[in-house]
mmCIF file of C-alpha atoms in Angstrom:
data_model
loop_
_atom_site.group_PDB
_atom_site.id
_atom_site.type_symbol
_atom_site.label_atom_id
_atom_site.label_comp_id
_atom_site.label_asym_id
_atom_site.label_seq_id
_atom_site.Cartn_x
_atom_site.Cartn_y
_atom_site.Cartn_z
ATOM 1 C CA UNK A 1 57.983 -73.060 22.155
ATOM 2 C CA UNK A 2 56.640 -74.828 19.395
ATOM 3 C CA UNK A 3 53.024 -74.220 20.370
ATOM 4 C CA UNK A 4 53.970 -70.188 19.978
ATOM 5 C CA UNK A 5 56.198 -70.509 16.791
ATOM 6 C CA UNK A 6 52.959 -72.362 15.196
ATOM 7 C CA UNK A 7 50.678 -69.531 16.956
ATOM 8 C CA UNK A 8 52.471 -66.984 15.289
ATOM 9 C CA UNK A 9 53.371 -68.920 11.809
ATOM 10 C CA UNK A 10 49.166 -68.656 11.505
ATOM 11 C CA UNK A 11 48.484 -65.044 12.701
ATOM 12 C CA UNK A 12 51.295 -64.071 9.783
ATOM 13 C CA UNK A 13 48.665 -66.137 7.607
ATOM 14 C CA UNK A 14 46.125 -64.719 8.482
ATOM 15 C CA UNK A 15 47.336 -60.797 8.264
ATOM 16 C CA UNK A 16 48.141 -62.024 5.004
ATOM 17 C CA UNK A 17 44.884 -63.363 3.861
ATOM 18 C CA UNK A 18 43.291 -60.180 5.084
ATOM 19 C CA UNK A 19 42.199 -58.244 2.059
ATOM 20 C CA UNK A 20 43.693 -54.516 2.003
ATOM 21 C CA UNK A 21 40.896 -51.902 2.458
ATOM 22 C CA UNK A 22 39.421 -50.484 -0.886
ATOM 23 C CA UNK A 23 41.142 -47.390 -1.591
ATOM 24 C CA UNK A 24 39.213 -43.984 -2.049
ATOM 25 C CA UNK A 25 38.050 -42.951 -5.731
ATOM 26 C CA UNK A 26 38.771 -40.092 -6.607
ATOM 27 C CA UNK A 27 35.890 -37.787 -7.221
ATOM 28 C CA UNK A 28 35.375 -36.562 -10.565
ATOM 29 C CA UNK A 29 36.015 -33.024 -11.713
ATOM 30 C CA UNK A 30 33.211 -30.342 -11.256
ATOM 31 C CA UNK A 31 31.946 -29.214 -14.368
ATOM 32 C CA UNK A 32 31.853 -25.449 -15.016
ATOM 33 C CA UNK A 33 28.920 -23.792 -14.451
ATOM 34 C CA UNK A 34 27.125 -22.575 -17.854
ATOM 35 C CA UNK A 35 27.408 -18.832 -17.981
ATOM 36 C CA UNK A 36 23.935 -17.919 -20.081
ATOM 37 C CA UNK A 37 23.469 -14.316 -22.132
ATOM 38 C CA UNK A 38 20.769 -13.038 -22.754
ATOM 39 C CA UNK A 39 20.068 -10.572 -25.774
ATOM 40 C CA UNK A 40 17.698 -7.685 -24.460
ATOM 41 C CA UNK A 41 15.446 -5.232 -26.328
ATOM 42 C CA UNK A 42 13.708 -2.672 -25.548
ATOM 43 C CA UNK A 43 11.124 -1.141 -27.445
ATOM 44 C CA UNK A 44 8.693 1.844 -27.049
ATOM 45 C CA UNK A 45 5.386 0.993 -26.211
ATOM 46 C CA UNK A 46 3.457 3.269 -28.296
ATOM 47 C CA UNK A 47 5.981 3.833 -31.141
ATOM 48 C CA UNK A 48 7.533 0.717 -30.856
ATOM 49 C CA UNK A 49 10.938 2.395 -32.007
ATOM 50 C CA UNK A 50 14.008 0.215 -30.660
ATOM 51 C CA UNK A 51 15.550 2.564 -27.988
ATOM 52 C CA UNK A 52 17.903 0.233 -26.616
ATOM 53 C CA UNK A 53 19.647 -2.923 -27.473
ATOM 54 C CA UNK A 54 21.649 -4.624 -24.844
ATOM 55 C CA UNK A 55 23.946 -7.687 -26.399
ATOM 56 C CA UNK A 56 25.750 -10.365 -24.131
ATOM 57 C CA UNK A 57 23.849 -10.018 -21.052
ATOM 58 C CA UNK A 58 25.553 -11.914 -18.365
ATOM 59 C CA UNK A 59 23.464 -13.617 -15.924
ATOM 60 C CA UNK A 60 25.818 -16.117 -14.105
ATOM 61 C CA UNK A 61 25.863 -14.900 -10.536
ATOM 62 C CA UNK A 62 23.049 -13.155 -9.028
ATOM 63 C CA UNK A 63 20.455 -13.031 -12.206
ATOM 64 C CA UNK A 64 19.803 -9.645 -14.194
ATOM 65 C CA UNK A 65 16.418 -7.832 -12.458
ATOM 66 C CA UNK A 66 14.331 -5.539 -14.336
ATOM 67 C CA UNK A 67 15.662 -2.426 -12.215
ATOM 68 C CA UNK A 68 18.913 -3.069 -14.018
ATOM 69 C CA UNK A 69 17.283 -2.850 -17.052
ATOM 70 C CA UNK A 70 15.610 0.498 -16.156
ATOM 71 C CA UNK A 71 18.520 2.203 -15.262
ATOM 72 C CA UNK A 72 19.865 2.251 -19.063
ATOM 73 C CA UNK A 73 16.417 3.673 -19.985
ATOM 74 C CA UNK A 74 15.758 6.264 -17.158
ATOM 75 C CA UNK A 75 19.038 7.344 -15.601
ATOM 76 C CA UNK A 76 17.991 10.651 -14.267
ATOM 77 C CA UNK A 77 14.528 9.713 -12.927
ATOM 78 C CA UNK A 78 13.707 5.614 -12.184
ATOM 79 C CA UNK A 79 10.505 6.436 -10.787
ATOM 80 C CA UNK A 80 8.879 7.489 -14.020
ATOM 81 C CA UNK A 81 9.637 4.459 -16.249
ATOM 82 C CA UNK A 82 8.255 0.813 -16.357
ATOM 83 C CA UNK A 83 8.884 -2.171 -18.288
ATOM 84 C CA UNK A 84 6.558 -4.723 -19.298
ATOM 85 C CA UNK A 85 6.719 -8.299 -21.500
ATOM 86 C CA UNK A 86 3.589 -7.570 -22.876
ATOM 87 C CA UNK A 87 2.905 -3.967 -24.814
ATOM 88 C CA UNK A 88 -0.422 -4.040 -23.497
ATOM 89 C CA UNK A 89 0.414 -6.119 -19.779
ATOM 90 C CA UNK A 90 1.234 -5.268 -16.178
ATOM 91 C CA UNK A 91 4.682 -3.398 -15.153
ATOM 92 C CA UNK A 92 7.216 -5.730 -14.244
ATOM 93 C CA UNK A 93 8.499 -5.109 -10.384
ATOM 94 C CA UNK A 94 12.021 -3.627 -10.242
ATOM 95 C CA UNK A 95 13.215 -7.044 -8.317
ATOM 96 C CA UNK A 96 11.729 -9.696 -10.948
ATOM 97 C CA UNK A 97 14.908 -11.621 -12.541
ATOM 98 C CA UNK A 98 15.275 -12.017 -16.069
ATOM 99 C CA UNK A 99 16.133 -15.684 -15.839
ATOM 100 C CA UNK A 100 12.448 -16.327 -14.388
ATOM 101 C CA UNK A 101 10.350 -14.258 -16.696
ATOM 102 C CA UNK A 102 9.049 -16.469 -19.826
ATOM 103 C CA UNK A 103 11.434 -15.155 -22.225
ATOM 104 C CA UNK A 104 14.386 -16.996 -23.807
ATOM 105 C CA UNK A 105 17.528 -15.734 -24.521
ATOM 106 C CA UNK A 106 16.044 -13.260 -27.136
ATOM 107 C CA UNK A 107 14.223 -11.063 -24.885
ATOM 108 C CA UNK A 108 12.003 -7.976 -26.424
ATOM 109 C CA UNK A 109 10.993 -5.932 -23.514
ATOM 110 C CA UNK A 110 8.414 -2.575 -24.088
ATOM 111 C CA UNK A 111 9.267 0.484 -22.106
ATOM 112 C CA UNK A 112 6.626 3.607 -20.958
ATOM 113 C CA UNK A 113 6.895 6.406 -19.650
ATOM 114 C CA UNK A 114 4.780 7.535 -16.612
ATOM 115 C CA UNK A 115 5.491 11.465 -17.254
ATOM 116 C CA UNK A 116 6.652 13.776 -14.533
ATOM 117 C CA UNK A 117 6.064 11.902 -10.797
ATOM 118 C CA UNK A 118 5.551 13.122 -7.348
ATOM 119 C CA UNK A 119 6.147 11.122 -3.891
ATOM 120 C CA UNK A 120 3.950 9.461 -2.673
ATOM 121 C CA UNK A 121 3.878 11.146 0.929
ATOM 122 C CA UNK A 122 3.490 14.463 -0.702
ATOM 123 C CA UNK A 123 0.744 13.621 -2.131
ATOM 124 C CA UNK A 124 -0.851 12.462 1.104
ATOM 125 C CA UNK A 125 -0.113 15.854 2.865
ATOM 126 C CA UNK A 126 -1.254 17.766 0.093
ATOM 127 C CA UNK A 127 -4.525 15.217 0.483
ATOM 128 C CA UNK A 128 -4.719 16.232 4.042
ATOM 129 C CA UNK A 129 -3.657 19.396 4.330
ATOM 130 C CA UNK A 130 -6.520 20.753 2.063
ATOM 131 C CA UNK A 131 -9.645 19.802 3.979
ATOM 132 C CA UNK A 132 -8.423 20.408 7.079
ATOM 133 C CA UNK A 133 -7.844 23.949 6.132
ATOM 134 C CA UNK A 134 -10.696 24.807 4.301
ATOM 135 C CA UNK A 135 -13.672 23.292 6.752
ATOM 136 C CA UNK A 136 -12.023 25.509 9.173
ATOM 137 C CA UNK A 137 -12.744 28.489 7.002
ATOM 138 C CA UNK A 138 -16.580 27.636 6.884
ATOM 139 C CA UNK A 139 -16.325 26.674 11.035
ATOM 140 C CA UNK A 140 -14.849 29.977 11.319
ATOM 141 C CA UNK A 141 -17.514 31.437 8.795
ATOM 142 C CA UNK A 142 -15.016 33.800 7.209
ATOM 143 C CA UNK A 143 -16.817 36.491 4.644
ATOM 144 C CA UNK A 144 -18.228 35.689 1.212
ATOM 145 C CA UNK A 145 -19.021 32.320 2.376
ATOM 146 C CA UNK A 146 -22.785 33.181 4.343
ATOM 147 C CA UNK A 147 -24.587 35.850 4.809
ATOM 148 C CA UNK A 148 -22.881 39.052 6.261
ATOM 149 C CA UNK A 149 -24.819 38.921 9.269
ATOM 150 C CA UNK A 150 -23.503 35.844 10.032
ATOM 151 C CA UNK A 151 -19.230 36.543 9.412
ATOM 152 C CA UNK A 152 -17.395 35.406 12.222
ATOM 153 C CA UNK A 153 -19.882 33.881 14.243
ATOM 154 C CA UNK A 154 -20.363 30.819 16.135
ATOM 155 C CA UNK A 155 -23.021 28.174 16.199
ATOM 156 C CA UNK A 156 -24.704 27.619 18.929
ATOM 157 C CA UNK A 157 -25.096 23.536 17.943
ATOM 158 C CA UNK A 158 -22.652 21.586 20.118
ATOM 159 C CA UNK A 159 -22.596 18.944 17.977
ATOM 160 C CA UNK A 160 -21.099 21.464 15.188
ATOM 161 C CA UNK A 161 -18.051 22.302 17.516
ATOM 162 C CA UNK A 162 -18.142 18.748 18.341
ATOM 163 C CA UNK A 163 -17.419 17.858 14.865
ATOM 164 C CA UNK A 164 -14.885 20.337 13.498
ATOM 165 C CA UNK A 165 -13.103 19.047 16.009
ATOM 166 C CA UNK A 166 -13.514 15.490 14.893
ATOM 167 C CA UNK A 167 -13.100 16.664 11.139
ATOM 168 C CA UNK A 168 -9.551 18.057 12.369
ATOM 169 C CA UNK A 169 -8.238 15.502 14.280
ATOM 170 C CA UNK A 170 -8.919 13.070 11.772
ATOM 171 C CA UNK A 171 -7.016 14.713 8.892
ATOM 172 C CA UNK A 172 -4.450 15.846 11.369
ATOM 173 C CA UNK A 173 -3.892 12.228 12.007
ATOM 174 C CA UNK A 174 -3.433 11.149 8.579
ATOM 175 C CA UNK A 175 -1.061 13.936 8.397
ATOM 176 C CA UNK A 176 1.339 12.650 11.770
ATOM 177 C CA UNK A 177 1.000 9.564 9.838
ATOM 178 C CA UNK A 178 2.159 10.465 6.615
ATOM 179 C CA UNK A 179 4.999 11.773 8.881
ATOM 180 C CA UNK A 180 5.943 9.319 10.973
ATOM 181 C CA UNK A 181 4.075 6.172 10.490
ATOM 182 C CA UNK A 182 3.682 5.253 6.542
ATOM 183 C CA UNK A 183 6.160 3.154 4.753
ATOM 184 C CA UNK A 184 5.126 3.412 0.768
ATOM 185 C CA UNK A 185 5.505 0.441 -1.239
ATOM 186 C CA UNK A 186 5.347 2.971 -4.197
ATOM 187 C CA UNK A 187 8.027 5.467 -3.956
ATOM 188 C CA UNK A 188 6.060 8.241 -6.576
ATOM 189 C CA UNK A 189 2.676 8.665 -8.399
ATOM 190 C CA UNK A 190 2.202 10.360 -11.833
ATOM 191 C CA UNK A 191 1.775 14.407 -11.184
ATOM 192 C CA UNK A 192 -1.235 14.611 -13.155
ATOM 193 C CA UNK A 193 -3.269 12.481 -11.005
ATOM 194 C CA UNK A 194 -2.802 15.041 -8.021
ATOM 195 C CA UNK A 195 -5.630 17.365 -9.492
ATOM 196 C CA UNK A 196 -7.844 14.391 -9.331
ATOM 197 C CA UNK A 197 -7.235 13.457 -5.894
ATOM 198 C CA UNK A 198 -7.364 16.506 -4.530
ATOM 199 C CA UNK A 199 -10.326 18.136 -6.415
ATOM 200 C CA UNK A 200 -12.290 15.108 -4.902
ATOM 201 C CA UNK A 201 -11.708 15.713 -1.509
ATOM 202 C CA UNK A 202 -11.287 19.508 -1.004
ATOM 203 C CA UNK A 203 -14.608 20.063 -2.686
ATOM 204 C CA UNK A 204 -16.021 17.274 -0.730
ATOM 205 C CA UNK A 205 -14.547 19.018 2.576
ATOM 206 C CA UNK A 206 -16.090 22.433 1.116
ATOM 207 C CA UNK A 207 -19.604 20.671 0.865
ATOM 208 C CA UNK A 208 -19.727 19.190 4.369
ATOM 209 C CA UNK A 209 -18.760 22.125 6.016
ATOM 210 C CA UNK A 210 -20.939 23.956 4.003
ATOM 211 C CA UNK A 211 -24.164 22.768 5.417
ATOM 212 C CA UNK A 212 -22.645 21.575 8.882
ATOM 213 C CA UNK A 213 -21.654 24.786 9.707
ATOM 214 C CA UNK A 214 -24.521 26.752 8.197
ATOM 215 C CA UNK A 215 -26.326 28.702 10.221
ATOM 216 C CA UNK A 216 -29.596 27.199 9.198
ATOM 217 C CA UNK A 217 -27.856 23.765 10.466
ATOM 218 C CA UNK A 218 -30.317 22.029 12.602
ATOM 219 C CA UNK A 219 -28.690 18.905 15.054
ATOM 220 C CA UNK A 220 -29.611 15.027 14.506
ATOM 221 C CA UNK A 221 -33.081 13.631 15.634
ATOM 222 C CA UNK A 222 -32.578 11.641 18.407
ATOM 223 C CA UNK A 223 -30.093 14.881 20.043
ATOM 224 C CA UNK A 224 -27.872 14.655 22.651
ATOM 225 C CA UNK A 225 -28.043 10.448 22.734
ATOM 226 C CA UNK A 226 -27.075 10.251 18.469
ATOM 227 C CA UNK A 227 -23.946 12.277 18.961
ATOM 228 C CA UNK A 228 -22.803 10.511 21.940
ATOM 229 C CA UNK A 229 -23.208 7.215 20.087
ATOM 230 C CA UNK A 230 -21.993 8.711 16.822
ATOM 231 C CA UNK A 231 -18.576 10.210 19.215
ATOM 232 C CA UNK A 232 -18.235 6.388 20.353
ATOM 233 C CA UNK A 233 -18.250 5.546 17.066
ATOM 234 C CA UNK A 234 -16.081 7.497 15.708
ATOM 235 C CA UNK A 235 -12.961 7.627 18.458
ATOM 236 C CA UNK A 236 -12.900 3.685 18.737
ATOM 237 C CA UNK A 237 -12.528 3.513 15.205
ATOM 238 C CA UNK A 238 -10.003 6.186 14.928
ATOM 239 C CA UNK A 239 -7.625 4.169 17.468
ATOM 240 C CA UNK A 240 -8.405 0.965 15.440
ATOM 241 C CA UNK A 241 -7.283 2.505 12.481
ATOM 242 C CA UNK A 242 -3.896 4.182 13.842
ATOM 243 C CA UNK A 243 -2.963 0.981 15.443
ATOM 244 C CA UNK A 244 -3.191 -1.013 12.275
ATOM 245 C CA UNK A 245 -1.034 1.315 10.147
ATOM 246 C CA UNK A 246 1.580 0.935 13.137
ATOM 247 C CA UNK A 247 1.363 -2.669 12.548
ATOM 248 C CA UNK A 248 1.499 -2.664 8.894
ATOM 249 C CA UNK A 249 4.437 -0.291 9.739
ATOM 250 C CA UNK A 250 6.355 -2.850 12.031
ATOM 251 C CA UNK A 251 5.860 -5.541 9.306
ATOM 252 C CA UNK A 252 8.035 -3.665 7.004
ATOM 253 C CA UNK A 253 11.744 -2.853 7.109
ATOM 254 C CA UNK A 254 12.780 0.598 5.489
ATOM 255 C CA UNK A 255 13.809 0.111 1.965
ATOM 256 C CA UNK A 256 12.791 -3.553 2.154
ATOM 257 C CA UNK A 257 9.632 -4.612 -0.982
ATOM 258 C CA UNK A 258 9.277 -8.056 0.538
ATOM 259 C CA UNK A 259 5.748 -8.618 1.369
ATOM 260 C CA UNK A 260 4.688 -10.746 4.734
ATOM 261 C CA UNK A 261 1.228 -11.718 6.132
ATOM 262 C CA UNK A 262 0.100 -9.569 8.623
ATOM 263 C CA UNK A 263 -1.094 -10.930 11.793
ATOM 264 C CA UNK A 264 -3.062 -9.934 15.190
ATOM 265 C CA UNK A 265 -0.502 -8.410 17.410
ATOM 266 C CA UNK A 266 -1.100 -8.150 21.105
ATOM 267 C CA UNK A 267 -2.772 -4.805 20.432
ATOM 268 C CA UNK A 268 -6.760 -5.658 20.488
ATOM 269 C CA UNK A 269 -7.061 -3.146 17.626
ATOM 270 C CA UNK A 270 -5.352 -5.368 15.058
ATOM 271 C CA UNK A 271 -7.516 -8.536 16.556
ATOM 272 C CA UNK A 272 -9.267 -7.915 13.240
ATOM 273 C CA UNK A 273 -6.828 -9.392 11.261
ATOM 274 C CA UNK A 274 -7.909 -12.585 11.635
ATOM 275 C CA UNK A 275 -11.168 -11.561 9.891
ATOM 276 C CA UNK A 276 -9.897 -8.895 7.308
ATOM 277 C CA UNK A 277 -7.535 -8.731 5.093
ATOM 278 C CA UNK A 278 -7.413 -4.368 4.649
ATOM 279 C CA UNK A 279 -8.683 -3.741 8.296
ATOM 280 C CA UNK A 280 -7.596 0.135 7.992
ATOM 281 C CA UNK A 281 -10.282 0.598 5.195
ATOM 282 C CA UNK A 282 -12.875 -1.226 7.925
ATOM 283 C CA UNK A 283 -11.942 1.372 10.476
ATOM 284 C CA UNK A 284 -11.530 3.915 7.988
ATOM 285 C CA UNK A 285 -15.182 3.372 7.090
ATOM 286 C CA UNK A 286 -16.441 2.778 10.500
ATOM 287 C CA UNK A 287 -15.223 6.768 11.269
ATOM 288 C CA UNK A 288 -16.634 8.178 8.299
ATOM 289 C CA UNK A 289 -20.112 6.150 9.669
ATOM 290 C CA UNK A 290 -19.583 7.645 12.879
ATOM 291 C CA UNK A 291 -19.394 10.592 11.311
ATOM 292 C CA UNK A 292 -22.374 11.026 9.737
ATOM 293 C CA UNK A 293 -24.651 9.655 11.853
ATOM 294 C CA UNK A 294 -23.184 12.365 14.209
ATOM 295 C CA UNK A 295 -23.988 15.314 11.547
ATOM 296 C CA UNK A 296 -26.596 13.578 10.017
ATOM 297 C CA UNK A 297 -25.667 15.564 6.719
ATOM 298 C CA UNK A 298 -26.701 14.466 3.050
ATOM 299 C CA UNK A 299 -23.238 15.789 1.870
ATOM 300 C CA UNK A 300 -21.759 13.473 4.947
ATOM 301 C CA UNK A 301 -23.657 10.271 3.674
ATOM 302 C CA UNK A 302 -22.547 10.958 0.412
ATOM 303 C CA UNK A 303 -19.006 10.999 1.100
ATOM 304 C CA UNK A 304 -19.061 7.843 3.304
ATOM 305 C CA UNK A 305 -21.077 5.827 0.364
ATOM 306 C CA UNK A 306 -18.362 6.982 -2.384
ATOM 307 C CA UNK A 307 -15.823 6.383 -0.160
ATOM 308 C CA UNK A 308 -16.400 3.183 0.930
ATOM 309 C CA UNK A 309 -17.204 1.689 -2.913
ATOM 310 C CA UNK A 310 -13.792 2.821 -3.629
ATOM 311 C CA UNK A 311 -12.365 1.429 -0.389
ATOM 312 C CA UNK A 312 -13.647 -1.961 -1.464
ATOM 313 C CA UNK A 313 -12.447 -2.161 -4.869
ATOM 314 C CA UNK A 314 -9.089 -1.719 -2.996
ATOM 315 C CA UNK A 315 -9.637 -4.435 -0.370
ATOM 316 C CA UNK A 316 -10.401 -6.443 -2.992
ATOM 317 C CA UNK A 317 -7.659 -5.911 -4.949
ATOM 318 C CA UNK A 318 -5.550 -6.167 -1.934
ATOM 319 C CA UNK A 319 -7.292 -9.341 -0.988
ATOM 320 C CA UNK A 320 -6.568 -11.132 -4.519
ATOM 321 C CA UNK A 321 -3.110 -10.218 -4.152
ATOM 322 C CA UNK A 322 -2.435 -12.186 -0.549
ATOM 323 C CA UNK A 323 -4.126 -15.044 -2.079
ATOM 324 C CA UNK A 324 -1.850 -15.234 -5.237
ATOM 325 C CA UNK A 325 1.347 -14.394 -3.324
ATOM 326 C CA UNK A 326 0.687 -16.489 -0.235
ATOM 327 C CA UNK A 327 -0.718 -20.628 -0.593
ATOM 328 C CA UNK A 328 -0.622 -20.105 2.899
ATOM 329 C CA UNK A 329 -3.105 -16.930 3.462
ATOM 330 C CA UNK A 330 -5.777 -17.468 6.079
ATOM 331 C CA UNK A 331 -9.321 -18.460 3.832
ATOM 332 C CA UNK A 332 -11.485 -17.015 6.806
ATOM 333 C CA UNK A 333 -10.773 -13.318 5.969
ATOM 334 C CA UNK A 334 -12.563 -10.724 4.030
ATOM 335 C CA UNK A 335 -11.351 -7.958 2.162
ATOM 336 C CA UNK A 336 -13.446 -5.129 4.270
ATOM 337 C CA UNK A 337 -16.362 -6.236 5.810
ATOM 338 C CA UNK A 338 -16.093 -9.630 7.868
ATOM 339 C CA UNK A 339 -18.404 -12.813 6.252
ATOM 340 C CA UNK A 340 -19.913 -9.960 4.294
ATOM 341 C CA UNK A 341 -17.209 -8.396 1.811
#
């Protein structure tokens, strides 16, 4: 008995000695978050009269992005006004946020107007629709256009009914597309530049089909073997190019402006990818090649060269633009032309 009552006389002792665990601080208030405002205002770039003034801009929550500021500018039509930081700089992109722009909380924006504007995929079937039309009306050889002897007639050149066939399907292609395939980062153009575009490739169509379908027309110097080649040509690069605009397609969601990387699918068209950074201008190219060595018209040639100069000053363009948005971006591709360009 003793033994236990001095057993338990030291556990009490001990229990006692035991310090009491440290008790929980208590965590210190959150401080409120700072709401900022921002003082906006816009001028006109050319006049540089003060056309709005916005005071007290709140951006606590989600930020304040340049489409809200076009809205107060353009109500009616957003397509036809921009606003840039720098009178004589680059439009700023509807979803840039006013909190990441260089500005402080003084901000003097410049606003311009683009004029009257017309969709994008209008434009493209208006494009299209034009020289598909009108080679058909020298194929056909409709009056006024040769000499009366030869109205309504056909050549007897396959290779000329071999390529008003290839002329058509091509633009007819770009027109399904326009339809069903495109998805346009830029909703509208400016309607003025319309006349340009389409002067440019309806008189281009005219002069082709001019001498292709001429009666005088005489086919290319190594014959039957040329046009095969040149048909080869031609189709293969015409798949190519369809099945990379379906994969630039499926890279975007409708209504979404995020840019992504595009990549070789399982498709061996798009395989190209991994050497190119605008592989529809390569194939785009590569048909208008075929097509002219299939022809073998000066008007043809002319076309391609023009065409392809302008192709690569968009590659390019395109090209610079993956490399400043993307650290990542492949460094083996080319704009157009793999190793080359």
């Amino acid at each position: 008995m003793d033994a236990l009552a001095l057993e338990a006389k030291g556990a009490k002792s001990e229990s006692a000695a035991a310090p009491a665990p440290p008790k929980p601080r208590p965590k210190p208030p959150q401080k409120a978050k700072r709401i900022v405002y921002f003082e906006v205002e816009i001028l006109d770039v050319k006049t540089r009269e003060k056309l709005l003034l916005l005071d007290k801009v709140c951006a606590f929550q989600f930020g304040v992005h340049i489409l809200f500021l076009s809205h107060y500018i353009c109500e009616e039509n957003i397509n036809r006004c921009v606003i840039l930081l720098i009178s004589e700089g680059k439009p700023l992109r509807d979803e840039e946020i006013l909190q990441e722009l260089p500005v402080g909380t003084t901000a003097t924006f410049y606003f311009r107007d683009l004029g009257a504007q017309i969709a994008w995929g209008t434009v493209f079937l208006i494009e299209c629709i034009g020289p598909l039309v009108i080679y058909l009306l020298f194929y056909f050889r409709l009056p006024l256009i040769y000499a009366p002897k030869y109205e309504f007639t056909a050549s007897k050149h396959l290779v000329v009914h071999i390529a008003c066939v290839c002329h058509s399907f091509h633009y007819m292609k770009r027109i399904l597309e326009t339809l069903f395939v495109h998805r346009f980062s830029h909703g509208t153009m400016p309607f003025r530049n319309i006349f340009k575009i389409c002067s440019y490739y309806w008189c281009s169509a005219a002069w082709m089909a001019y001498y292709i379908n001429h009666p005088l027309y005489t086919p290319p110097y190594y014959g039957e073997k040329q046009v095969k080649a040149a048909l080869g040509i031609f189709l293969f690069c015409q798949l190519g190019s369809f099945s990379i605009h379906v994969a630039l397609r499926n890279l975007k969601l409708p209504g979404c402006k995020t840019k992504k990387i595009p990549y070789p699918t399982k498709n061996p068209f798009t395989w190209i990818f991994a050497l190119v950074s605008c592989p529809n201008y390569t194939y785009e190219m590569g048909s208008w090649l075929g097509f002219t060595l299939m022809t073998q018209c000066v008007p043809v040639l002319f076309f391609t060269v023009v065409g392809f100069i302008q192709m690569t000053v968009w590659a390019k363009g395109k090209h610079r633009s993956y490399l400043k948005e993307f650290k990542q971006y492949p460094t083996l591709r080319s704009p157009i032309l793999p190793f080359i360009l």
